[in-house]
Coordinates of C-alpha atoms and ligand atoms in Angstrom, one line a residue:
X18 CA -15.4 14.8 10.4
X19 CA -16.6 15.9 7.2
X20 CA -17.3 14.4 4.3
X21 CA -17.2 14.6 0.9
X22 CA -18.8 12.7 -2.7
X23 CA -17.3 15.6 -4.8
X24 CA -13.9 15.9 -5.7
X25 CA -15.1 19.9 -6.9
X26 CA -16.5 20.6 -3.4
X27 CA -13.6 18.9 -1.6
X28 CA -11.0 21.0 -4.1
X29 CA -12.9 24.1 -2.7
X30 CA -12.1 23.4 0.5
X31 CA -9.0 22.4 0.6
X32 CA -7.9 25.6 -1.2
X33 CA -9.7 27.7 1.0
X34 CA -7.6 25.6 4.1
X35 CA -4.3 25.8 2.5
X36 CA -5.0 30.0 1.8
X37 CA -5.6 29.8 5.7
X38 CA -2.0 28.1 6.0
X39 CA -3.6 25.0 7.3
X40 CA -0.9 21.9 6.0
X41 CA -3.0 19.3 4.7
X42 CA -2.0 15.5 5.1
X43 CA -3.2 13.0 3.1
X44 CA -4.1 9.4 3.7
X45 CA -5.5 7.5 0.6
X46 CA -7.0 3.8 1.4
X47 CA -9.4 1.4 -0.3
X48 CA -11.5 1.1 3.2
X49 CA -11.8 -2.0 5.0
X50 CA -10.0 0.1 7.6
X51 CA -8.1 -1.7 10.0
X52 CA -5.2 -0.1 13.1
X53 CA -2.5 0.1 10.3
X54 CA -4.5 2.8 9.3
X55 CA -5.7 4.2 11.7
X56 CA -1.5 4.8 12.9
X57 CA -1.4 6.5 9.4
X58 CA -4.2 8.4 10.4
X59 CA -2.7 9.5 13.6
X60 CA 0.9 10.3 12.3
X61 CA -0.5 12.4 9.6
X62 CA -2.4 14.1 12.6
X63 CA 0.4 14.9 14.2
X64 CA 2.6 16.1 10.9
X65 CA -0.5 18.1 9.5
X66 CA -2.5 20.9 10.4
X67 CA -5.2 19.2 8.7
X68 CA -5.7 15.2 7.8
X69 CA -8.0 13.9 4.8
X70 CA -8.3 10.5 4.2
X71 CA -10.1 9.0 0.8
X72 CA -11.5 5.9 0.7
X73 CA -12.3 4.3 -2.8
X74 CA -11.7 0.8 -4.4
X75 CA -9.7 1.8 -7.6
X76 CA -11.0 -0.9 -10.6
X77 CA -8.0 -0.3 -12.6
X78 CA -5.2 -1.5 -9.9
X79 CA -7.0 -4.9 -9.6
X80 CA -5.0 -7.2 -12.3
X81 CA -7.5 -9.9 -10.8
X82 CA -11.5 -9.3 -11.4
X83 CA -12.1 -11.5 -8.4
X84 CA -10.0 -10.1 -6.5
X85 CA -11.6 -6.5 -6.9
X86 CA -15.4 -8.1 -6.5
X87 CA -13.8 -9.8 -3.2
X88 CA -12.0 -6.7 -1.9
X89 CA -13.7 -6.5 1.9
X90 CA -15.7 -3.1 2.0
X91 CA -17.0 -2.0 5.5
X92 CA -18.2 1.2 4.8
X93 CA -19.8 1.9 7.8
X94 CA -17.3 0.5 10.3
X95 CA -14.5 2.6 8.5
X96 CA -16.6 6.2 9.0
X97 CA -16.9 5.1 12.5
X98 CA -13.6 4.3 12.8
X99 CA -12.1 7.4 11.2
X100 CA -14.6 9.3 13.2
X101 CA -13.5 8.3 16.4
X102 CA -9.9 8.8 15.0
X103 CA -8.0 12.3 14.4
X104 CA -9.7 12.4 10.6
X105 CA -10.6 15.7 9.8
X106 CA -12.6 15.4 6.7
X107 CA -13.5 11.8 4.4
X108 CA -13.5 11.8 0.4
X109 CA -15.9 9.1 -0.3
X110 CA -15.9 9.3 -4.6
X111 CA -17.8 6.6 -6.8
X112 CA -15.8 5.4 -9.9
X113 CA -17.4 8.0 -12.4
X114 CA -16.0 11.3 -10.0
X115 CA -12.4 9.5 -10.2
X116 CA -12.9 8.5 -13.8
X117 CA -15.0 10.9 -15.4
X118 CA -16.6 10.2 -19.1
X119 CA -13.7 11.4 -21.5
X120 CA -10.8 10.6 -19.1
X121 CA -7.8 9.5 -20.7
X122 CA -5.6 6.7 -18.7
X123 CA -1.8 8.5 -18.5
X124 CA 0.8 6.2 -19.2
X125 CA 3.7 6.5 -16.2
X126 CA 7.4 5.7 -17.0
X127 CA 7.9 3.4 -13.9
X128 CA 11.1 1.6 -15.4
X129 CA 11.9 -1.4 -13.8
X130 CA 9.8 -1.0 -10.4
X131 CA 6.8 -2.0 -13.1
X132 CA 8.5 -5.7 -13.9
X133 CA 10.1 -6.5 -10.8
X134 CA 8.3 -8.4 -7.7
X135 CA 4.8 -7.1 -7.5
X136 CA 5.3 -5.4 -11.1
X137 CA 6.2 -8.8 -12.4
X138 CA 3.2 -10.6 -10.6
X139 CA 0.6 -8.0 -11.1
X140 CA 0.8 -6.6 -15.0
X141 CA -1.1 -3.3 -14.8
X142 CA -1.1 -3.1 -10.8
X143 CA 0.7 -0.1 -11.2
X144 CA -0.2 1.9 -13.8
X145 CA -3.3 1.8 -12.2
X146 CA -2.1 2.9 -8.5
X147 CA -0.8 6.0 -10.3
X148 CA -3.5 6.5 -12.3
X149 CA -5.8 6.8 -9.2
X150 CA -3.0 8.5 -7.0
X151 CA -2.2 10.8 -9.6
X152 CA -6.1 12.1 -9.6
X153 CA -6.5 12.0 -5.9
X154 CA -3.5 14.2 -5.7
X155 CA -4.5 16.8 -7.7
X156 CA -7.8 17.1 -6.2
X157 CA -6.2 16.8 -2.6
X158 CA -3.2 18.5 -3.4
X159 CA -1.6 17.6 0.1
X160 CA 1.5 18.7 2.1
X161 CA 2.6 15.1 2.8
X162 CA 1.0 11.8 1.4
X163 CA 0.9 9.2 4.4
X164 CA 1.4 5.7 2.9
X165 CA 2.0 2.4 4.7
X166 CA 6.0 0.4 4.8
X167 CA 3.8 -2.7 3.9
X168 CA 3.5 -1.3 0.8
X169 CA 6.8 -1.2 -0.1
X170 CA 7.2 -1.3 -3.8
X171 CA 4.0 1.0 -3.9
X172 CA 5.6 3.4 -1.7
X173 CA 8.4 3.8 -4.6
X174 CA 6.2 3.7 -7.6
X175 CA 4.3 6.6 -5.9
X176 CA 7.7 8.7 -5.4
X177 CA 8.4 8.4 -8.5
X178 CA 4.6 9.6 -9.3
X179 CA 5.5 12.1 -7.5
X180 CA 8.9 13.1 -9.5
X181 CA 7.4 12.4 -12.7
X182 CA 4.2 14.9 -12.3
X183 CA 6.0 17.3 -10.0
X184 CA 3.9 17.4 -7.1
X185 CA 4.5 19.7 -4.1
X186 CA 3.8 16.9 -2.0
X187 CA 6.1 15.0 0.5
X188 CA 5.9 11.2 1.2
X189 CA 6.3 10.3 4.4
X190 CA 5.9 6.5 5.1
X191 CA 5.0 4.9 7.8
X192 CA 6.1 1.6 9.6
X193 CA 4.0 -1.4 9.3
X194 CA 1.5 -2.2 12.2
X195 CA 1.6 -5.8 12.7
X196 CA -0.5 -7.9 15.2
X197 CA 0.8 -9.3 18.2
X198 CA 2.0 -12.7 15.8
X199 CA 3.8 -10.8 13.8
X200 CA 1.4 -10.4 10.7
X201 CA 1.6 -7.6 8.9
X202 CA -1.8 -6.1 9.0
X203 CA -3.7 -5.7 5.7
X204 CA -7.5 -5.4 4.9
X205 CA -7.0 -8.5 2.9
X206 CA -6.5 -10.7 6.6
X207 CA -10.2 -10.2 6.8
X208 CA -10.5 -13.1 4.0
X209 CA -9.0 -15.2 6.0
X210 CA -10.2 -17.4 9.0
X211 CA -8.7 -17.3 12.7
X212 CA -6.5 -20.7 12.0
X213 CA -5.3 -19.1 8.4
X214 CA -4.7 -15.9 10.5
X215 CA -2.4 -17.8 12.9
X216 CA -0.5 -19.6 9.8
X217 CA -0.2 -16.5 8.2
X218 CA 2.5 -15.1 10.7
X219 CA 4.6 -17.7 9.6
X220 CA 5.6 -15.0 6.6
X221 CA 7.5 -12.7 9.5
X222 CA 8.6 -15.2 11.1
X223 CA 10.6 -17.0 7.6
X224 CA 11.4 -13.5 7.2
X225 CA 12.8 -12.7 10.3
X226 CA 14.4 -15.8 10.2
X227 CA 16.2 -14.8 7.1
X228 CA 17.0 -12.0 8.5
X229 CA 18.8 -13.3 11.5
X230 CA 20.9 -15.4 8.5
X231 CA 22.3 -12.7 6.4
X232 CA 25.8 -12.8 5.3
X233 CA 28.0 -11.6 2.4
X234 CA 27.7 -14.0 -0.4
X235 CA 24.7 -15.7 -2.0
X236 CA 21.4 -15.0 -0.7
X237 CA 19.3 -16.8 -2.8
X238 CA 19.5 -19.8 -0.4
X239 CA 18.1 -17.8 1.8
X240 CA 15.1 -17.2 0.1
X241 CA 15.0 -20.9 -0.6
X242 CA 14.3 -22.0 2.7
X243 CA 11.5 -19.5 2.9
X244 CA 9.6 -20.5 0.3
X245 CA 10.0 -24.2 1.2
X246 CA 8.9 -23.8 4.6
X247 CA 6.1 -21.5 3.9
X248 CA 4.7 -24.1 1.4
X249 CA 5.2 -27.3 4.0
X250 CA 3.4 -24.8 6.4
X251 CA 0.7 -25.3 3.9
X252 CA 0.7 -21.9 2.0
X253 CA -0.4 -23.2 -1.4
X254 CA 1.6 -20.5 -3.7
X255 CA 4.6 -18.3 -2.9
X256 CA 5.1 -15.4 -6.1
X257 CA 8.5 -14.7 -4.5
X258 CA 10.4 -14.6 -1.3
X259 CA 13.3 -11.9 -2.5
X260 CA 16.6 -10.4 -1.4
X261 CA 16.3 -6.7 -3.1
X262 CA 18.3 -3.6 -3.5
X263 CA 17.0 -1.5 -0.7
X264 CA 17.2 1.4 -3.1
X265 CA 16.1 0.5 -6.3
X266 CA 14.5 -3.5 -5.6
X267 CA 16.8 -5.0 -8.0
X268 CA 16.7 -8.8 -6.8
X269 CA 20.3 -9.5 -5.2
X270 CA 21.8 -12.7 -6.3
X271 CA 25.1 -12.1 -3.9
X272 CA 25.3 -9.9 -1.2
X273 CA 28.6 -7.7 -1.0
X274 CA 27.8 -6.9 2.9
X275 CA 27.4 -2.8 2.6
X276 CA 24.3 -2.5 0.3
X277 CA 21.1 -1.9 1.9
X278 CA 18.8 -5.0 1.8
X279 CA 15.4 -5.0 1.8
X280 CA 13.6 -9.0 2.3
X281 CA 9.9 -9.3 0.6
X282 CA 7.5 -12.1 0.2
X283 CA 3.8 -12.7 -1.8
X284 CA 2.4 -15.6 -1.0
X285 CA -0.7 -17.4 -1.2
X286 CA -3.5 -18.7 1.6
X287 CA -6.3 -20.3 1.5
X288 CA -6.5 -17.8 -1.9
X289 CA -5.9 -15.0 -0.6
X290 CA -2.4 -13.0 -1.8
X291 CA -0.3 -11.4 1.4
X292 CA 2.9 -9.6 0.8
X293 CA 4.7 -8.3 3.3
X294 CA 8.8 -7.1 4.1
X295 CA 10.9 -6.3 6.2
X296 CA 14.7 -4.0 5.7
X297 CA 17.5 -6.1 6.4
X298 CA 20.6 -3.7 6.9
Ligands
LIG23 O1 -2.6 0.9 -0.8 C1 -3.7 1.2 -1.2 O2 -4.7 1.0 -0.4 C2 -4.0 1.6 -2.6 O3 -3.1 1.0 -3.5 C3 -4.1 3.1 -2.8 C4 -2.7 3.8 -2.5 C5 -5.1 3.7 -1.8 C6 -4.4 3.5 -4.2 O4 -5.7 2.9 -4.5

């Protein structure tokens, strides 16, 4: 694996693979590497003549300072990690090659995926995911961006990045890895302890739970129960358990049995925030 501090250097390179006809794959991450990852490392592997991953806390995403001072960073387990994995080269940046002196935040017309769910609970979250993605794009400039199902609001904010700036690049997204509870796997699981881990599959479970309920008419019930169970299961804060237009997340008061559903929850643990979702229809 190769790595690369230098977005110029790592430019170079990639122009020189793409020229060869080498398709390039992308897979950006804030480290703390875990096997969700590492299955976007390998699909992009086997998509892509060629797979880059970046790994770089991006300040301006974190809405929460304590949350961005307490993001996990395991440095040297994730190059091991992506070593031993199909990772071809590393971009490792520091804040001032991503936001060099002079740069000028872009302001992106998200419409409503900025003040729905996560856009709603996180002012700014967004605008900074594109600001970062937007830069590591045009230094990667990759066939297909790999990005995780988890992630699913992110996943459409970033298409529409995508539309906006007129990228050449495909999304591809990838299913969520979850552990053998049912947890959706997230670098943010670190903060929590083995017991909190075991609690925290309870947000499948309500959500599969919901699942197994569906049926024309109001769903808001639905989402009800979640919350209220998840918070006598001793989860001290739930942002939202929603019912959302598959297509364009739109909360769904009353379901008319053909659109496609998507279920999503953020909830709180032991202070740490876990979202997570799972497609209904
Ligand atoms: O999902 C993440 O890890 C981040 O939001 C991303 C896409 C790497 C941008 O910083």
């Amino acid at each position: 694996m190769i790595l690369f501090k230098k977005s110029d250097e790592l430019k170079k390179y990639l122009i020189k693979k793409t020229a060869e006809g080498i398709s390039i794959g992308f897979v950006p991450t804030m480290g703390a590497l875990h096997e969700g990852h590492l299955f976007l490392v390998r699909t992009a592997k086997e998509k892509s003549g060629l797979v880059i991953t970046s790994i770089f806390v991006n300040p301006t995403q974190f809405n929460d300072q304590q949350d961005y001072l307490h993001y996990p960073k395991t440095i040297d387990q994730d190059i091991l990690l992506l070593e031993k994995s199909a990772c071809d080269v590393l971009f490792l940046p520091d804040v001032q090659e991503i936001y060099p002196s002079g740069y000028v935040a872009n302001h992106y017309a998200l419409g409503s995926l900025e003040t729905v769910l996560e856009g709603k609970y996180r002012p700014g979250h967004f605008q900074g995911v594109c600001q970062v993605v937007d830069r590591l794009l045009a230094i990667v400039m990759p066939s297909t961006l790999f990005l995780g199902q988890k992630d699913y609001q992110q996943c459409m904010v970033i298409e529409r990045l995508i539309d906006l700036k007129q990228y050449a690049t495909k999304l591809y997204v990838v299913p969520t890895m979850r552990e053998n509870s049912g947890l959706a796997m997230s670098s943010r699981n670190l903060r929590l302890n083995e017991q909190d881990r075991e609690k925290a599959a309870a947000i499948h479970a309500g959500l599969t739970h919901l699942k197994s309920r569906l049926q024309p008419g109001k769903v808001q019930p639905l989402c009800d129960d979640v919350a209220m169970s998840l918070l006598q299961a001793g989860f001290e804060k739930v942002d939202y358990i929603s019912i959302a237009n598959a297509q364009t997340l739109e909360p769904v008061e009353e379901w008319d049995g053909n659109t496609a559903l998507v279920a999503l929850a953020a909830v709180f643990l032991s202070g740490v925030r876990l979202i997570d979702n799972i497609p209904l229809t």
